[in-house]
């Protein structure tokens, strides 16, 4: 898939980019002529490729090229970067030291309709929808499986919009007319219907592919089922209906019938199996057995500042020790960015008494009794008193560019680590939570078994019982910095409103304070409302 992303026909995408206005939410894109060919290349495959690459790179030139979205730069619209900002900085997971416009509002969880980075994510999602609509319009009748992939990706993009913004512009065609707004509950029904319809049309691999093997970095039947499980788990938030049985059903389908499984056996003794999920050679070290959809990165051929580079460089400075006591952060990327670090509240998921030892990230898992506790406290403060100081808060080395043999990646300034957008570990947590909710808050025996499998993989102590709050904490331990937390907290009624679950800098207060309930939805970007009179703003903004 790294090669699949690299060789996109520029002319195929140029047609899209020239037609896309700075308000990508308007979905104003010129269609591609399916009869056009360039140098014998297959424009259809390249356009489908672009439907995927929209999440992995900012534009045709990679990290040093132009952004596909007019009027915004690649950093502002990088999919994984802005997913992290929206899901982690607004919650109990992370705080950022940078002074970019809008960062303080993300740290506080209080963003408005003019927020530049949330607008960047919004437009990036609509760019993906544009590409999918283009593909389906021009090539949708040529190959059933590829058509199903484009429909899955479009449904995924809409699911992220539904999660963040609720009532959003909606269209499935290429049109010069401004799209109308769909209500969140109706969008929920449409997304479910799309995913159910393409489920049997997508490929059903019998083994989990590694990078550069057929199927790697592409959605399949089991990716679709995991997304169905996710959306059903959140159905009460999205549509006011409880679909926990359906969430559990699809999670169980993925766990028991797909070729994917938890990555439990490390390739070498130098790293844990959990660490191998986030390393420079995670496409080849065996960890892909857990990834149902990966966003490939390569330090030379498939580069981005806003994918694993952000998660890696943005979370360390030159003093972070990840591999051992002597190898510091400067060995992972040429310039550590020293921006995002852990909020105290995340550290307390492992050390509730605030007694984490002063040690490097390489030694913290042993101290925590949990392989997932990959953070560095040396020379740092637990408290996040000064948001603009990187050492106020523990640094995490969860993502790194080492290979399992101890060498580093292809380049010295950009990473090879792929981003695993869908991991099967989610199915384990989905099942445990869904069955507990359907059982009046008490986890089922199988749900407890699945939670303990995640803990066993991390060499954490087994538990005989869990509360729903315990499950919420397990989500944080397993998926921190991977783009899940805000959605999780809203589902647990722990985000906005009079919930009395607070964290550092929530609401702009050091010790945290309740924020108004309207923050459970982001504001529709003001520039999109100015361009489209069909759109109404979410309440409270």
PDB file of N, CA, C and O in Angstrom, residues 21-58:
ATOM      1  N   UNK A  21     -13.064  24.346  -3.799  1.00  0.00           N
ATOM      2  CA  UNK A  21     -12.914  25.685  -3.250  1.00  0.00           C
ATOM      3  C   UNK A  21     -12.331  25.601  -1.863  1.00  0.00           C
ATOM      4  O   UNK A  21     -12.178  24.533  -1.296  1.00  0.00           O
ATOM      5  N   UNK A  22     -12.037  26.758  -1.288  1.00  0.00           N
ATOM      6  CA  UNK A  22     -11.497  26.776   0.077  1.00  0.00           C
ATOM      7  C   UNK A  22     -12.518  26.274   1.068  1.00  0.00           C
ATOM      8  O   UNK A  22     -12.177  25.875   2.165  1.00  0.00           O
ATOM      9  N   UNK A  23     -13.800  26.311   0.716  1.00  0.00           N
ATOM     10  CA  UNK A  23     -14.840  25.741   1.572  1.00  0.00           C
ATOM     11  C   UNK A  23     -15.174  24.359   1.051  1.00  0.00           C
ATOM     12  O   UNK A  23     -16.131  24.168   0.304  1.00  0.00           O
ATOM     13  N   UNK A  24     -14.359  23.389   1.428  1.00  0.00           N
ATOM     14  CA  UNK A  24     -14.547  22.039   0.899  1.00  0.00           C
ATOM     15  C   UNK A  24     -15.891  21.460   1.308  1.00  0.00           C
ATOM     16  O   UNK A  24     -16.396  20.551   0.664  1.00  0.00           O
ATOM     17  N   UNK A  25     -16.471  21.970   2.383  1.00  0.00           N
ATOM     18  CA  UNK A  25     -17.775  21.487   2.806  1.00  0.00           C
ATOM     19  C   UNK A  25     -18.851  21.750   1.783  1.00  0.00           C
ATOM     20  O   UNK A  25     -19.926  21.160   1.821  1.00  0.00           O
ATOM     21  N   UNK A  26     -18.599  22.662   0.834  1.00  0.00           N
ATOM     22  CA  UNK A  26     -19.575  22.916  -0.221  1.00  0.00           C
ATOM     23  C   UNK A  26     -19.614  21.780  -1.234  1.00  0.00           C
ATOM     24  O   UNK A  26     -20.525  21.713  -2.054  1.00  0.00           O
ATOM     25  N   UNK A  27     -18.615  20.893  -1.184  1.00  0.00           N
ATOM     26  CA  UNK A  27     -18.541  19.755  -2.091  1.00  0.00           C
ATOM     27  C   UNK A  27     -18.585  20.196  -3.549  1.00  0.00           C
ATOM     28  O   UNK A  27     -19.212  19.584  -4.396  1.00  0.00           O
ATOM     29  N   UNK A  28     -17.909  21.302  -3.867  1.00  0.00           N
ATOM     30  CA  UNK A  28     -17.910  21.869  -5.210  1.00  0.00           C
ATOM     31  C   UNK A  28     -16.691  21.347  -5.962  1.00  0.00           C
ATOM     32  O   UNK A  28     -15.610  21.917  -5.906  1.00  0.00           O
ATOM     33  N   UNK A  29     -16.847  20.226  -6.653  1.00  0.00           N
ATOM     34  CA  UNK A  29     -15.723  19.572  -7.310  1.00  0.00           C
ATOM     35  C   UNK A  29     -16.102  19.215  -8.735  1.00  0.00           C
ATOM     36  O   UNK A  29     -17.203  18.757  -8.997  1.00  0.00           O
ATOM     37  N   UNK A  30     -15.186  19.429  -9.661  1.00  0.00           N
ATOM     38  CA  UNK A  30     -15.439  19.063 -11.056  1.00  0.00           C
ATOM     39  C   UNK A  30     -15.252  17.561 -11.232  1.00  0.00           C
ATOM     40  O   UNK A  30     -14.259  16.999 -10.776  1.00  0.00           O
ATOM     41  N   UNK A  31     -16.191  16.891 -11.889  1.00  0.00           N
ATOM     42  CA  UNK A  31     -16.070  15.439 -12.061  1.00  0.00           C
ATOM     43  C   UNK A  31     -14.981  15.067 -13.048  1.00  0.00           C
ATOM     44  O   UNK A  31     -14.634  15.836 -13.950  1.00  0.00           O
ATOM     45  N   UNK A  32     -14.443  13.875 -12.889  1.00  0.00           N
ATOM     46  CA  UNK A  32     -13.425  13.347 -13.804  1.00  0.00           C
ATOM     47  C   UNK A  32     -14.121  12.618 -14.947  1.00  0.00           C
ATOM     48  O   UNK A  32     -15.094  11.901 -14.749  1.00  0.00           O
ATOM     49  N   UNK A  33     -13.632  12.806 -16.143  1.00  0.00           N
ATOM     50  CA  UNK A  33     -14.148  12.096 -17.298  1.00  0.00           C
ATOM     51  C   UNK A  33     -13.620  10.669 -17.277  1.00  0.00           C
ATOM     52  O   UNK A  33     -12.411  10.445 -17.378  1.00  0.00           O
ATOM     53  N   UNK A  34     -14.488   9.661 -17.127  1.00  0.00           N
ATOM     54  CA  UNK A  34     -14.000   8.281 -17.020  1.00  0.00           C
ATOM     55  C   UNK A  34     -13.328   7.786 -18.283  1.00  0.00           C
ATOM     56  O   UNK A  34     -12.648   6.764 -18.260  1.00  0.00           O
ATOM     57  N   UNK A  35     -13.526   8.487 -19.404  1.00  0.00           N
ATOM     58  CA  UNK A  35     -12.892   8.065 -20.657  1.00  0.00           C
ATOM     59  C   UNK A  35     -11.486   8.617 -20.832  1.00  0.00           C
ATOM     60  O   UNK A  35     -10.797   8.293 -21.786  1.00  0.00           O
ATOM     61  N   UNK A  36     -11.073   9.493 -19.901  1.00  0.00           N
ATOM     62  CA  UNK A  36      -9.761  10.114 -20.005  1.00  0.00           C
ATOM     63  C   UNK A  36      -8.689   9.191 -19.445  1.00  0.00           C
ATOM     64  O   UNK A  36      -8.855   8.605 -18.383  1.00  0.00           O
ATOM     65  N   UNK A  37      -7.591   9.072 -20.138  1.00  0.00           N
ATOM     66  CA  UNK A  37      -6.448   8.323 -19.628  1.00  0.00           C
ATOM     67  C   UNK A  37      -5.201   9.168 -19.757  1.00  0.00           C
ATOM     68  O   UNK A  37      -5.129  10.073 -20.583  1.00  0.00           O
ATOM     69  N   UNK A  38      -4.219   8.877 -18.924  1.00  0.00           N
ATOM     70  CA  UNK A  38      -2.961   9.614 -18.957  1.00  0.00           C
ATOM     71  C   UNK A  38      -1.812   8.621 -18.939  1.00  0.00           C
ATOM     72  O   UNK A  38      -1.638   7.891 -17.962  1.00  0.00           O
ATOM     73  N   UNK A  39      -1.070   8.578 -20.023  1.00  0.00           N
ATOM     74  CA  UNK A  39       0.124   7.720 -20.105  1.00  0.00           C
ATOM     75  C   UNK A  39      -0.187   6.274 -19.747  1.00  0.00           C
ATOM     76  O   UNK A  39       0.611   5.593 -19.115  1.00  0.00           O
ATOM     77  N   UNK A  40      -1.374   5.818 -20.118  1.00  0.00           N
ATOM     78  CA  UNK A  40      -1.720   4.430 -19.882  1.00  0.00           C
ATOM     79  C   UNK A  40      -2.073   4.105 -18.451  1.00  0.00           C
ATOM     80  O   UNK A  40      -2.346   2.957 -18.114  1.00  0.00           O
ATOM     81  N   UNK A  41      -2.051   5.090 -17.538  1.00  0.00           N
ATOM     82  CA  UNK A  41      -2.343   4.823 -16.139  1.00  0.00           C
ATOM     83  C   UNK A  41      -3.842   4.606 -15.946  1.00  0.00           C
ATOM     84  O   UNK A  41      -4.674   5.119 -16.705  1.00  0.00           O
ATOM     85  N   UNK A  42      -4.211   3.881 -14.956  1.00  0.00           N
ATOM     86  CA  UNK A  42      -5.612   3.640 -14.621  1.00  0.00           C
ATOM     87  C   UNK A  42      -6.089   4.747 -13.693  1.00  0.00           C
ATOM     88  O   UNK A  42      -5.806   4.736 -12.496  1.00  0.00           O
ATOM     89  N   UNK A  43      -6.820   5.706 -14.225  1.00  0.00           N
ATOM     90  CA  UNK A  43      -7.264   6.831 -13.413  1.00  0.00           C
ATOM     91  C   UNK A  43      -8.230   6.397 -12.330  1.00  0.00           C
ATOM     92  O   UNK A  43      -8.273   6.987 -11.253  1.00  0.00           O
ATOM     93  N   UNK A  44      -9.018   5.354 -12.612  1.00  0.00           N
ATOM     94  CA  UNK A  44      -9.955   4.876 -11.607  1.00  0.00           C
ATOM     95  C   UNK A  44      -9.251   4.383 -10.358  1.00  0.00           C
ATOM     96  O   UNK A  44      -9.599   4.748  -9.234  1.00  0.00           O
ATOM     97  N   UNK A  45      -8.219   3.553 -10.540  1.00  0.00           N
ATOM     98  CA  UNK A  45      -7.472   3.043  -9.384  1.00  0.00           C
ATOM     99  C   UNK A  45      -6.769   4.175  -8.649  1.00  0.00           C
ATOM    100  O   UNK A  45      -6.676   4.167  -7.420  1.00  0.00           O
ATOM    101  N   UNK A  46      -6.268   5.132  -9.405  1.00  0.00           N
ATOM    102  CA  UNK A  46      -5.592   6.250  -8.756  1.00  0.00           C
ATOM    103  C   UNK A  46      -6.559   7.124  -7.969  1.00  0.00           C
ATOM    104  O   UNK A  46      -6.208   7.654  -6.918  1.00  0.00           O
ATOM    105  N   UNK A  47      -7.760   7.268  -8.467  1.00  0.00           N
ATOM    106  CA  UNK A  47      -8.735   8.044  -7.727  1.00  0.00           C
ATOM    107  C   UNK A  47      -9.193   7.296  -6.478  1.00  0.00           C
ATOM    108  O   UNK A  47      -9.359   7.899  -5.410  1.00  0.00           O
ATOM    109  N   UNK A  48      -9.379   5.986  -6.566  1.00  0.00           N
ATOM    110  CA  UNK A  48      -9.694   5.210  -5.366  1.00  0.00           C
ATOM    111  C   UNK A  48      -8.560   5.316  -4.368  1.00  0.00           C
ATOM    112  O   UNK A  48      -8.773   5.449  -3.159  1.00  0.00           O
ATOM    113  N   UNK A  49      -7.341   5.258  -4.890  1.00  0.00           N
ATOM    114  CA  UNK A  49      -6.164   5.437  -4.045  1.00  0.00           C
ATOM    115  C   UNK A  49      -6.248   6.760  -3.287  1.00  0.00           C
ATOM    116  O   UNK A  49      -5.945   6.848  -2.102  1.00  0.00           O
ATOM    117  N   UNK A  50      -6.678   7.802  -3.989  1.00  0.00           N
ATOM    118  CA  UNK A  50      -6.769   9.116  -3.358  1.00  0.00           C
ATOM    119  C   UNK A  50      -7.815   9.132  -2.258  1.00  0.00           C
ATOM    120  O   UNK A  50      -7.671   9.864  -1.272  1.00  0.00           O
ATOM    121  N   UNK A  51      -8.851   8.338  -2.388  1.00  0.00           N
ATOM    122  CA  UNK A  51      -9.865   8.235  -1.328  1.00  0.00           C
ATOM    123  C   UNK A  51      -9.228   7.769  -0.020  1.00  0.00           C
ATOM    124  O   UNK A  51      -9.643   8.182   1.068  1.00  0.00           O
ATOM    125  N   UNK A  52      -8.224   6.896  -0.133  1.00  0.00           N
ATOM    126  CA  UNK A  52      -7.470   6.433   1.037  1.00  0.00           C
ATOM    127  C   UNK A  52      -6.388   7.440   1.431  1.00  0.00           C
ATOM    128  O   UNK A  52      -6.231   7.779   2.618  1.00  0.00           O
ATOM    129  N   UNK A  53      -5.617   7.891   0.442  1.00  0.00           N
ATOM    130  CA  UNK A  53      -4.455   8.732   0.722  1.00  0.00           C
ATOM    131  C   UNK A  53      -4.837  10.041   1.389  1.00  0.00           C
ATOM    132  O   UNK A  53      -4.015  10.656   2.067  1.00  0.00           O
ATOM    133  N   UNK A  54      -6.074  10.463   1.236  1.00  0.00           N
ATOM    134  CA  UNK A  54      -6.564  11.670   1.898  1.00  0.00           C
ATOM    135  C   UNK A  54      -6.316  11.636   3.401  1.00  0.00           C
ATOM    136  O   UNK A  54      -6.133  12.673   4.035  1.00  0.00           O
ATOM    137  N   UNK A  55      -6.283  10.438   3.976  1.00  0.00           N
ATOM    138  CA  UNK A  55      -6.053  10.309   5.420  1.00  0.00           C
ATOM    139  C   UNK A  55      -4.582  10.183   5.777  1.00  0.00           C
ATOM    140  O   UNK A  55      -4.210  10.362   6.934  1.00  0.00           O
ATOM    141  N   UNK A  56      -3.742   9.857   4.813  1.00  0.00           N
ATOM    142  CA  UNK A  56      -2.344   9.547   5.099  1.00  0.00           C
ATOM    143  C   UNK A  56      -1.380  10.665   4.753  1.00  0.00           C
ATOM    144  O   UNK A  56      -0.321  10.786   5.359  1.00  0.00           O
ATOM    145  N   UNK A  57      -1.720  11.472   3.749  1.00  0.00           N
ATOM    146  CA  UNK A  57      -0.860  12.570   3.323  1.00  0.00           C
ATOM    147  C   UNK A  57      -1.720  13.802   3.099  1.00  0.00           C
ATOM    148  O   UNK A  57      -2.923  13.709   2.860  1.00  0.00           O
ATOM    149  N   UNK A  58      -1.084  14.974   3.141  1.00  0.00           N
ATOM    150  CA  UNK A  58      -1.831  16.225   2.989  1.00  0.00           C
ATOM    151  C   UNK A  58      -2.089  16.566   1.531  1.00  0.00           C
ATOM    152  O   UNK A  58      -3.063  17.254   1.213  1.00  0.00           O
TER     153      UNK A  58
END
